[in-house]
PDB file of C-alpha atoms in Angstrom:
ATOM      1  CA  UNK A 260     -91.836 -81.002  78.749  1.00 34.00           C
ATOM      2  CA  UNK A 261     -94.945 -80.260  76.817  1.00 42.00           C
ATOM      3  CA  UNK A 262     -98.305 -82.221  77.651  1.00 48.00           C
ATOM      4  CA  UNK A 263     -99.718 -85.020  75.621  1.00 46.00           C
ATOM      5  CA  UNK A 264    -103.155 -83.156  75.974  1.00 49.00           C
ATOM      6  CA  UNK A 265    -101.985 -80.583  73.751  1.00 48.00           C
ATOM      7  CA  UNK A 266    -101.101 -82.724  71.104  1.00 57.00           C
ATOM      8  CA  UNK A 267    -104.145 -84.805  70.550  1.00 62.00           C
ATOM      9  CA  UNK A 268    -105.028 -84.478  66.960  1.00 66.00           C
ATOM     10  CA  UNK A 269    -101.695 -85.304  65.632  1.00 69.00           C
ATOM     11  CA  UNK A 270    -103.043 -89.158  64.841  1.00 75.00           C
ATOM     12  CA  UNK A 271    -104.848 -86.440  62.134  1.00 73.00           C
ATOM     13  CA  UNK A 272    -101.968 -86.413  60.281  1.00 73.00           C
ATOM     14  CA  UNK A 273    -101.688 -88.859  56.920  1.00 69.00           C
ATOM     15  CA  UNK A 274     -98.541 -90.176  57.906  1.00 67.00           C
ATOM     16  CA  UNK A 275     -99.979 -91.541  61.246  1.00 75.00           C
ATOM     17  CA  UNK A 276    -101.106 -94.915  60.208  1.00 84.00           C
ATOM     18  CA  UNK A 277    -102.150 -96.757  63.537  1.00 87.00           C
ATOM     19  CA  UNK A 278    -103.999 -99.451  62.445  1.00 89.00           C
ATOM     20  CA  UNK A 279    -101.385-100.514  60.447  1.00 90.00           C
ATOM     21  CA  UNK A 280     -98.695-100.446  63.363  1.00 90.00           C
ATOM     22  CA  UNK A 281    -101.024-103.196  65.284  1.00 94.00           C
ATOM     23  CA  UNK A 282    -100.551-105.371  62.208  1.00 91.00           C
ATOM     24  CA  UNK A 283     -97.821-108.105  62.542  1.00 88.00           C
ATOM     25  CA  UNK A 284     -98.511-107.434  66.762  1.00 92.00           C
ATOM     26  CA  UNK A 285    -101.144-110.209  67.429  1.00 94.00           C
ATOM     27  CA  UNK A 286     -99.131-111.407  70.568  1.00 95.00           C
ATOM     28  CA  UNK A 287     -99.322-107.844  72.294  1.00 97.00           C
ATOM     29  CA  UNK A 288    -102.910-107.522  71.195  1.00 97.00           C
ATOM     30  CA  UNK A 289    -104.042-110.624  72.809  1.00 97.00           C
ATOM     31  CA  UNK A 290    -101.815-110.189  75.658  1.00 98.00           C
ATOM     32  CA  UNK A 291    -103.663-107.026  76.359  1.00 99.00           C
ATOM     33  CA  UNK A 292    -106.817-108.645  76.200  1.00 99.00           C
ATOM     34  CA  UNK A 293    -106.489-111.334  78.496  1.00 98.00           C
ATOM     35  CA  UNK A 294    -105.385-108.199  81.012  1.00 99.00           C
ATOM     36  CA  UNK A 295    -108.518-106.414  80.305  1.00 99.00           C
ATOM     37  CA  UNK A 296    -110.369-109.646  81.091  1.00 99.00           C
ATOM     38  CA  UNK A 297    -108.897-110.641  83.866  1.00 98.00           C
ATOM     39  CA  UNK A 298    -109.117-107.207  85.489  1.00 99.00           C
ATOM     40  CA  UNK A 299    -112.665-106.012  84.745  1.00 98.00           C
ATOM     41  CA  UNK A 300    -114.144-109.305  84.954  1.00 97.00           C
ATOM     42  CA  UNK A 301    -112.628-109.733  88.285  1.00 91.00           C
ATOM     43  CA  UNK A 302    -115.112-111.187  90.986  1.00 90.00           C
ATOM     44  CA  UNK A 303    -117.968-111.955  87.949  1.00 94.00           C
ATOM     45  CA  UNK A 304    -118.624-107.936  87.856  1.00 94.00           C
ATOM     46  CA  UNK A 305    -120.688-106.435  85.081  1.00 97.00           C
ATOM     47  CA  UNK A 306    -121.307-102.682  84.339  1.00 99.00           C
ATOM     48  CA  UNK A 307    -123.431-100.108  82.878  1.00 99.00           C
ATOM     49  CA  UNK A 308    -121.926 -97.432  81.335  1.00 99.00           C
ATOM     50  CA  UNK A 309    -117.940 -98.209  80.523  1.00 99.00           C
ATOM     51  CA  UNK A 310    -115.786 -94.620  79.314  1.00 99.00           C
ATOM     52  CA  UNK A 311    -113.096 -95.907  76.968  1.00 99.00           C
ATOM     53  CA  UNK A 312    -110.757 -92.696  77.217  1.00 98.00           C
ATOM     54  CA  UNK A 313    -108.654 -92.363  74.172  1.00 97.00           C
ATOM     55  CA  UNK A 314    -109.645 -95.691  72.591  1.00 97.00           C
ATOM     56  CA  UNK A 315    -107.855 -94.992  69.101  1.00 95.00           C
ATOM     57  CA  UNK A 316    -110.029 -96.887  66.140  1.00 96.00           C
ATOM     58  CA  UNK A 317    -111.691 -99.226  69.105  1.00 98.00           C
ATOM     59  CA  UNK A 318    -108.965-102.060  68.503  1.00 98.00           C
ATOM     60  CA  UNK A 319    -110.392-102.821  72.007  1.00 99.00           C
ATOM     61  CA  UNK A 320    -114.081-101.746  72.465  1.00 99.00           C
ATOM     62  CA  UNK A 321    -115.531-105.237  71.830  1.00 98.00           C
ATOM     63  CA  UNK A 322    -113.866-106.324  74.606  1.00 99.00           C
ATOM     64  CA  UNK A 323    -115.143-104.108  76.970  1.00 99.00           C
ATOM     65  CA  UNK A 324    -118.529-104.269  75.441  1.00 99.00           C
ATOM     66  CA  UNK A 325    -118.814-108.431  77.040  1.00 98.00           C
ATOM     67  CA  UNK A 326    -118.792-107.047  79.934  1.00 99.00           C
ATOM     68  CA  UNK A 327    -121.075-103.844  79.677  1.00 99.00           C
ATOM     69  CA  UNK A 328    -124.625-102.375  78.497  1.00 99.00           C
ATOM     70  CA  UNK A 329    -122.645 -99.893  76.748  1.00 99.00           C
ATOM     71  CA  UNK A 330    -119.244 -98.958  75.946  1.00 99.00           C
ATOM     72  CA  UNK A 331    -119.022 -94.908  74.792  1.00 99.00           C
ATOM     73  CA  UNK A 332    -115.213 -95.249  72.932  1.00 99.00           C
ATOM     74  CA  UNK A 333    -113.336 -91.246  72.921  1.00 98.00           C
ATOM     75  CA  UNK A 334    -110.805 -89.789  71.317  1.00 97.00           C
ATOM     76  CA  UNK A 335    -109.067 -86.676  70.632  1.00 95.00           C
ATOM     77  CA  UNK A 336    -108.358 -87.552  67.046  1.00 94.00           C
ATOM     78  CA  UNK A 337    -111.103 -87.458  64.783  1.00 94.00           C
ATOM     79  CA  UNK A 338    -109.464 -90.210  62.104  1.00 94.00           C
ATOM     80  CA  UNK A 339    -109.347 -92.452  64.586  1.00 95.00           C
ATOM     81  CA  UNK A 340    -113.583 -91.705  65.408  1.00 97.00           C
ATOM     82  CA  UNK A 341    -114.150 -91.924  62.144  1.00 97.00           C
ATOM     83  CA  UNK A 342    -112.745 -95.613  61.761  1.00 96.00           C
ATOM     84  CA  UNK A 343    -114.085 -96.890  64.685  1.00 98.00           C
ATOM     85  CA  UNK A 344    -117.171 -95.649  63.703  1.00 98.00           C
ATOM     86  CA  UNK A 345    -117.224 -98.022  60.428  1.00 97.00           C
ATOM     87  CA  UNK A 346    -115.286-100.709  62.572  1.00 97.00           C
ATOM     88  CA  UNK A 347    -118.000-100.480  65.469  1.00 97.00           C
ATOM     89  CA  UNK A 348    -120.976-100.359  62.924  1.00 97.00           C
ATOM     90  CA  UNK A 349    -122.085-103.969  63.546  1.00 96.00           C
ATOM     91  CA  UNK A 350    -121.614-103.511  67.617  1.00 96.00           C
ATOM     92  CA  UNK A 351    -124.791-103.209  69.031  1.00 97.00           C
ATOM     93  CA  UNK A 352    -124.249-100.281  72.272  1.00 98.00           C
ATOM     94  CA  UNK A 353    -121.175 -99.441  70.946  1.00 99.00           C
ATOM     95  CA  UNK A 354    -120.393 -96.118  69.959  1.00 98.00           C
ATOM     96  CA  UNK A 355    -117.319 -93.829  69.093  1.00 98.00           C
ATOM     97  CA  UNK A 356    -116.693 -89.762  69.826  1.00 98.00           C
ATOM     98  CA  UNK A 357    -114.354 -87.124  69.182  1.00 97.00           C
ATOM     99  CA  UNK A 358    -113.456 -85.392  73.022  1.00 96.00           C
ATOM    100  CA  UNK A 359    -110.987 -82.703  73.273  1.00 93.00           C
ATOM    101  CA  UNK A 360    -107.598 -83.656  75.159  1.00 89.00           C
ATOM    102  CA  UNK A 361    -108.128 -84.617  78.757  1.00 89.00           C
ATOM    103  CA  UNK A 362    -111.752 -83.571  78.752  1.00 95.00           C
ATOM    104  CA  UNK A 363    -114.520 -86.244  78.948  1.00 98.00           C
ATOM    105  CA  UNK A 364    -117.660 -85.238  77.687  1.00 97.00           C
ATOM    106  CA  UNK A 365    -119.360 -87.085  80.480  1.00 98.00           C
ATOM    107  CA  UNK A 366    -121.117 -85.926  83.833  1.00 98.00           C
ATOM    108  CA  UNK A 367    -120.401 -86.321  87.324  1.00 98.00           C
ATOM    109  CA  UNK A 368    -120.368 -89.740  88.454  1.00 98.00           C
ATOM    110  CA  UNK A 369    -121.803 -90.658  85.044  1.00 98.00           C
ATOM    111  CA  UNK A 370    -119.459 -93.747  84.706  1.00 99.00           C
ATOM    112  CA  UNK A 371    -119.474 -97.567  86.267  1.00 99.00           C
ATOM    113  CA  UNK A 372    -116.249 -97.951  84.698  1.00 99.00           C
ATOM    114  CA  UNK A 373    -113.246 -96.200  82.859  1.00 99.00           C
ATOM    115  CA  UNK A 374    -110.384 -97.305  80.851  1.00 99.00           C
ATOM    116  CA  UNK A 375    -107.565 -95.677  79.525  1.00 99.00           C
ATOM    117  CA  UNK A 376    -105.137 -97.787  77.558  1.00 99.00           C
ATOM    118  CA  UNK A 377    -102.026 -97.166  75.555  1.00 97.00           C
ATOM    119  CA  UNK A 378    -102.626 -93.422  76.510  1.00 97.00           C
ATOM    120  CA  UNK A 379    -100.619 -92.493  79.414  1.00 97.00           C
ATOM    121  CA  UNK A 380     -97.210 -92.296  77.936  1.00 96.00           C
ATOM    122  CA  UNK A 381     -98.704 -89.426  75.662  1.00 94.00           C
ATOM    123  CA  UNK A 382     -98.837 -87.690  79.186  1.00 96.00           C
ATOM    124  CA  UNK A 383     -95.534 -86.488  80.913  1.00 96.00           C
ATOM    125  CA  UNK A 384     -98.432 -85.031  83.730  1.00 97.00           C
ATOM    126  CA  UNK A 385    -101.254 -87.281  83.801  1.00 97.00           C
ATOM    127  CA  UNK A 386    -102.204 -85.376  86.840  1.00 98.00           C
ATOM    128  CA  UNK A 387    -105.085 -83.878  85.271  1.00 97.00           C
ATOM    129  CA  UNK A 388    -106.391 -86.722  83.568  1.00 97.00           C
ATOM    130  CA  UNK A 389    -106.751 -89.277  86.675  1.00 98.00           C
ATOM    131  CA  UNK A 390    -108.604 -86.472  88.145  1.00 98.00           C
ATOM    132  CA  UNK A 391    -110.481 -86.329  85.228  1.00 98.00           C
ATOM    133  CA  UNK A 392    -111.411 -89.557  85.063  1.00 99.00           C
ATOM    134  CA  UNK A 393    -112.229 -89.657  89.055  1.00 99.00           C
ATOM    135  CA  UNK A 394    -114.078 -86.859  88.374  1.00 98.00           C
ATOM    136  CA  UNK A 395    -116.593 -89.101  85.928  1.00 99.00           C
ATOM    137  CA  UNK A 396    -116.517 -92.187  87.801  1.00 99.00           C
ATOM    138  CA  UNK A 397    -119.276 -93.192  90.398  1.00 98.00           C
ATOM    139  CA  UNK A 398    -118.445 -92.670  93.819  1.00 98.00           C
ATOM    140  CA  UNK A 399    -116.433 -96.459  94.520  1.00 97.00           C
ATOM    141  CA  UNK A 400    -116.449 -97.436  90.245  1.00 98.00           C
ATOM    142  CA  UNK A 401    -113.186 -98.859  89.175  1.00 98.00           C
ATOM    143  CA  UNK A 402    -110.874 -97.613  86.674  1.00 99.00           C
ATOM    144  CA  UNK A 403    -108.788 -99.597  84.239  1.00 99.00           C
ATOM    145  CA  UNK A 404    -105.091 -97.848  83.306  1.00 99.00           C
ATOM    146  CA  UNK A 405    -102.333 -99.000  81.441  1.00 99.00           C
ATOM    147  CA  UNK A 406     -98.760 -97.524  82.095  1.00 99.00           C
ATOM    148  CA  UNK A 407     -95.913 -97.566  80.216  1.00 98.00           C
ATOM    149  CA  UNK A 408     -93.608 -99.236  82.496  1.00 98.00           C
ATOM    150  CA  UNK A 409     -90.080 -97.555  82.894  1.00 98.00           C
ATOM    151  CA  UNK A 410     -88.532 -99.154  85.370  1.00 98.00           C
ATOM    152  CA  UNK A 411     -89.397-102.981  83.815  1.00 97.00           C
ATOM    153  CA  UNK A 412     -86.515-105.292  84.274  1.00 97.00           C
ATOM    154  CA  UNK A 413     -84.656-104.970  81.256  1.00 96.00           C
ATOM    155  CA  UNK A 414     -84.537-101.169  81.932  1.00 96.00           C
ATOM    156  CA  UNK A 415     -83.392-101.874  85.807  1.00 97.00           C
ATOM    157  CA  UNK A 416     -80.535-104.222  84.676  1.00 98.00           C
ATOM    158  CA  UNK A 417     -79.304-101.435  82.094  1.00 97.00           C
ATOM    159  CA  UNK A 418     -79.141 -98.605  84.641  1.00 96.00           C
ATOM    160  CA  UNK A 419     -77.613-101.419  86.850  1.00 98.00           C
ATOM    161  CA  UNK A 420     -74.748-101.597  84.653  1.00 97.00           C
ATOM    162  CA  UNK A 421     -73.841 -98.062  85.268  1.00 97.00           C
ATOM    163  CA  UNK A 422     -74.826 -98.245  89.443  1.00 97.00           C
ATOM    164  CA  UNK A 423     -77.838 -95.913  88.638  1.00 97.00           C
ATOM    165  CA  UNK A 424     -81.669 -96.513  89.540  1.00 97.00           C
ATOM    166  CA  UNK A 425     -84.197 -95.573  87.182  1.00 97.00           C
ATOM    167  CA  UNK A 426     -85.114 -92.342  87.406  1.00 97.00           C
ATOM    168  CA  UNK A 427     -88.908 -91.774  89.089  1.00 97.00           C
ATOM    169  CA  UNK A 428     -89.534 -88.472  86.734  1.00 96.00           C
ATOM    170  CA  UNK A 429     -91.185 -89.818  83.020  1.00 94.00           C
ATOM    171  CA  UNK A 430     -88.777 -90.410  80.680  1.00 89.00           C
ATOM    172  CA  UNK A 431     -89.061 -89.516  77.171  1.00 92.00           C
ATOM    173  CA  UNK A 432     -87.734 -91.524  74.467  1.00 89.00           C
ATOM    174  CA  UNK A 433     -88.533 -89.475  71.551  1.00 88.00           C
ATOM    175  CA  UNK A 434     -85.705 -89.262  69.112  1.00 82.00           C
ATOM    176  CA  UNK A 435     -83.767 -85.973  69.226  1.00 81.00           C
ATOM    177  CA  UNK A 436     -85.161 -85.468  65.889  1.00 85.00           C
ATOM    178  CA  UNK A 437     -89.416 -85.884  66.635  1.00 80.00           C
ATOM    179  CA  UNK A 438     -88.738 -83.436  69.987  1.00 80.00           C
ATOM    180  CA  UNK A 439     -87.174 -80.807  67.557  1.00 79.00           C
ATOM    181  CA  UNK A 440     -90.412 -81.342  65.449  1.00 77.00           C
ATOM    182  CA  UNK A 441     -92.703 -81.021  68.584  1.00 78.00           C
ATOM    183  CA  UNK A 442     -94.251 -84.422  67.816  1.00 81.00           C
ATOM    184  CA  UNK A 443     -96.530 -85.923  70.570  1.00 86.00           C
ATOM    185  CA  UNK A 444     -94.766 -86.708  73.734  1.00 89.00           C
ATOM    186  CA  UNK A 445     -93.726 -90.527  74.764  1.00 92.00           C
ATOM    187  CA  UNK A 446     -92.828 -90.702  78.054  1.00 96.00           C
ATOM    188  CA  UNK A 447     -92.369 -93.886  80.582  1.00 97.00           C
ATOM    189  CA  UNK A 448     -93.381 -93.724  83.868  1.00 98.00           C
ATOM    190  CA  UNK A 449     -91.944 -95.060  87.034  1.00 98.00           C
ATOM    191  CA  UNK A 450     -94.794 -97.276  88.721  1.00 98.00           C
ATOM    192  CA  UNK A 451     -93.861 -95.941  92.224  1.00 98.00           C
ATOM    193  CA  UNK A 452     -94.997 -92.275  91.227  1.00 98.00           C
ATOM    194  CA  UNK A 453     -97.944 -93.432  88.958  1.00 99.00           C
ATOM    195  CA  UNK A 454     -99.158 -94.806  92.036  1.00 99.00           C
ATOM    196  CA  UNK A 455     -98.782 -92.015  94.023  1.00 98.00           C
ATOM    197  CA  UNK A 456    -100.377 -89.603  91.054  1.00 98.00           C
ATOM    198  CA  UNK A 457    -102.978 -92.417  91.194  1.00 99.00           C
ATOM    199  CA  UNK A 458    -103.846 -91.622  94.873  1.00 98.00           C
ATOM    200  CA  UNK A 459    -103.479 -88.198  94.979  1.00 98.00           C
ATOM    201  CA  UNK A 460    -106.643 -88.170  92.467  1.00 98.00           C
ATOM    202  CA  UNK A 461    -108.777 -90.564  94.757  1.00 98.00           C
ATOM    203  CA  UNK A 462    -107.891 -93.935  92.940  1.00 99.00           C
ATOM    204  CA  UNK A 463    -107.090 -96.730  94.645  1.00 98.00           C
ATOM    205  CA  UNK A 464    -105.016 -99.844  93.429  1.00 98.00           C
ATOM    206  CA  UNK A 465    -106.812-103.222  93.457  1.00 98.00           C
ATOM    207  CA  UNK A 466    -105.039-105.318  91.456  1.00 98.00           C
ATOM    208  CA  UNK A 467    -101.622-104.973  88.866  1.00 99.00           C
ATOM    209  CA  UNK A 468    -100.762-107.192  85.869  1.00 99.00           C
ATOM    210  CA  UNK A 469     -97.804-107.049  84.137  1.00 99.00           C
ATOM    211  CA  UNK A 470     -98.278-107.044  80.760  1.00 99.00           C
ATOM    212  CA  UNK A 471     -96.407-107.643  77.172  1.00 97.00           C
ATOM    213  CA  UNK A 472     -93.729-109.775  79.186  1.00 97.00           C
ATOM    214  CA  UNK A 473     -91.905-111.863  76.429  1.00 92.00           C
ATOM    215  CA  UNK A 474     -92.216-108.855  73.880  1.00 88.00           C
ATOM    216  CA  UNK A 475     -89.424-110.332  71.378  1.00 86.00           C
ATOM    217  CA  UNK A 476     -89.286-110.767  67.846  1.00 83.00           C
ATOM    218  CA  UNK A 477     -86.761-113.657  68.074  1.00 86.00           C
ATOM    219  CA  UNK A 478     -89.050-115.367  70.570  1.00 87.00           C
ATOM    220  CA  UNK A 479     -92.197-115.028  68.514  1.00 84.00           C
ATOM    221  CA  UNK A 480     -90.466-116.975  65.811  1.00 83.00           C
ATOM    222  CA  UNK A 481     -88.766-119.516  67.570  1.00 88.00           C
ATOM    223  CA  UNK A 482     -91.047-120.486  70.098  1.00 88.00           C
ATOM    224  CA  UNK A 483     -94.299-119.200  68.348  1.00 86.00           C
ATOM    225  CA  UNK A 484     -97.159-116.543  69.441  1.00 88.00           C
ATOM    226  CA  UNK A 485     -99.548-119.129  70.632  1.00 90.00           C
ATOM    227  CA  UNK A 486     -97.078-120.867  73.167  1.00 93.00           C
ATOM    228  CA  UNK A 487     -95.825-117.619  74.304  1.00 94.00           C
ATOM    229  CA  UNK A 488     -99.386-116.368  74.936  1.00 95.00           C
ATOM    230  CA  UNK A 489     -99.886-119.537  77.096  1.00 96.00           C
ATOM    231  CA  UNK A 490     -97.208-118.597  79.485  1.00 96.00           C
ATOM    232  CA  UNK A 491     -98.235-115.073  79.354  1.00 97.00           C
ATOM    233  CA  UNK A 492    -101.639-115.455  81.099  1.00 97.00           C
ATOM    234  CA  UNK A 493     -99.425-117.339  83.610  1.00 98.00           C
ATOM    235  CA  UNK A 494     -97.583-114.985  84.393  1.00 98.00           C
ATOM    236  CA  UNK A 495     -98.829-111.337  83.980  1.00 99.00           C
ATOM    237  CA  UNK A 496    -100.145-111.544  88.064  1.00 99.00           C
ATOM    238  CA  UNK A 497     -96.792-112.888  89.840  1.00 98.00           C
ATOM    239  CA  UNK A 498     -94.429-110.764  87.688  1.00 99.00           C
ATOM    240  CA  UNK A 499     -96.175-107.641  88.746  1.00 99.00           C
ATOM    241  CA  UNK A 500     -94.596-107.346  92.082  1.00 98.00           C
ATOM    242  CA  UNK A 501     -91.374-107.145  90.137  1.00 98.00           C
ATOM    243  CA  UNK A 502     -92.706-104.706  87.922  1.00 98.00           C
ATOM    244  CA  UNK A 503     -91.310-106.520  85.049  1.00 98.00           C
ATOM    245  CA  UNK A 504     -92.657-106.137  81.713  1.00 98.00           C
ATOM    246  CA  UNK A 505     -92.894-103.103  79.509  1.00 97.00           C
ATOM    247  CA  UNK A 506     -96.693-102.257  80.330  1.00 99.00           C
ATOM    248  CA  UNK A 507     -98.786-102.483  83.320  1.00 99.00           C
ATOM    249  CA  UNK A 508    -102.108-102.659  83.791  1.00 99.00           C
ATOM    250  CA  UNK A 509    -103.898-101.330  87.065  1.00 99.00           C
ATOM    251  CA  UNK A 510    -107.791-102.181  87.973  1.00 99.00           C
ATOM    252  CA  UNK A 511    -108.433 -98.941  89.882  1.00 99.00           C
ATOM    253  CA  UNK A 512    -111.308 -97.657  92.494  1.00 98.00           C
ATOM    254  CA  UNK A 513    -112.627 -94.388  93.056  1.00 98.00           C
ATOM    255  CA  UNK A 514    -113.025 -93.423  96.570  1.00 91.00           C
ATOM    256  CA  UNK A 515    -116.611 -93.257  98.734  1.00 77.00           C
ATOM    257  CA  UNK A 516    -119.324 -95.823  98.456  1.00 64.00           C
ATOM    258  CA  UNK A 517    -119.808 -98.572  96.110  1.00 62.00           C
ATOM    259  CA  UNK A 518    -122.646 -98.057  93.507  1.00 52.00           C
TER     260      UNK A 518
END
């Protein structure tokens, strides 16, 4: 299976239009951001320097700027840089940057905080990444990662119905059609393994959230975003044991000493 990393500049392309596929998604959107808050606002914290790997057009760099001096937003695509450049004008120590795939054009230890969202199911391996990132990361900084969840509940009660588990390898659910055109890979990944990838590149789990839970176009119109956003925030912490909703977020920590 080919790496994500390879494939970073295909966003390039004219018929890529991701702005336009977070229109009409306000529920996920805000769902996402209560996550972030929640996670790197945990125990009042506040940071320096945040890394916001593959941040797209910054849909999400404000956010991390409330609780930051300064949010440095990369990407591997430089359409996206260049609209969250004009997006970010007005954001005071906010600022957006091409990076080549899976190489962060920071230093050693350079960052209080990393986040990498809506990125990992570009990466059958993230192996390299997650070392990346531990590699920029103070020695005990957190890290904020998203996962595509394949094994959410829906996907358990499916392979149920044939008495098989979900697999713990990624899973790619590209059409037969965008594999034979060597489009960007997008994969799902088992939580189990992420967390073991997670350790074996120093991170440590502090806290999950599951994320996205009542994704449903029937239930946005009959019950209505703002109610289901209500009993989304109420639920993203106890439904992550279970592992149940289409995305997870994890608030990560490097290992050695707290900065």
């Amino acid at each position: 299976m080919d790496n994500g990393e390879t494939r970073g500049d295909q966003y390039d392309d004219e018929s890529e239009d991701y702005v336009g596929y977070w229109q009409g998604r306000d529920y996920e959107h805000a769902a996402e951001i209560a996550a972030v808050k929640r996670l790197i606002g945990r125990d009042g914290a506040r940071y320096g320097l945040v890394c916001e790997v593959g941040g797209g057009f910054g849909r999400l760099s404000p956010v991390l700027k409330e609780y930051a001096d300064r949010v440095m937003m990369f990407d591997p695509s430089a359409k996206h840089v260049g609209i969250a450049q004009r997006l970010l004008a007005d954001q005071p120590g906010v600022t957006a940057h091409l990076m080549r795939p899976g190489q962060i054009p920071l230093e050693d230890g350079e960052a209080d905080l990393v986040s990498m969202i809506r990125v990992m199911h570009h990466l059958p391996d993230p192996g390299p990444t997650l070392r990346e990132i531990a590699r920029v990361l103070k020695p005990g900084a957190r890290a904020l990662i998203e996962v595509a969840n394949s094994a959410h509940m829906l996907n358990k009660l499916r392979y149920a119905k044939r008495l098989r588990t979900v697999p713990r390898q990624p899973v790619d659910i590209r059409s037969a059609e965008k594999v034979a055109e060597g489009s960007i890979p997008f994969v799902n990944h088992h939580p189990d393994t992420v967390v073991e990838q997670f350790t074996a590149a120093g991170l440590r789990v502090e806290e999950k959230l599951s994320v996205s839970n009542m994704r449903s176009g029937r239930l946005k119109q009959s019950v209505g975003e703002e109610r289901l956003l209500a009993v989304e925030q109420r639920i993203q912490s106890p439904l992550a044991a279970l592992n149940f909703g289409p995305s997870l977020f994890f608030l990560l920590r490097r290992g050695g000493a707290r900065p």
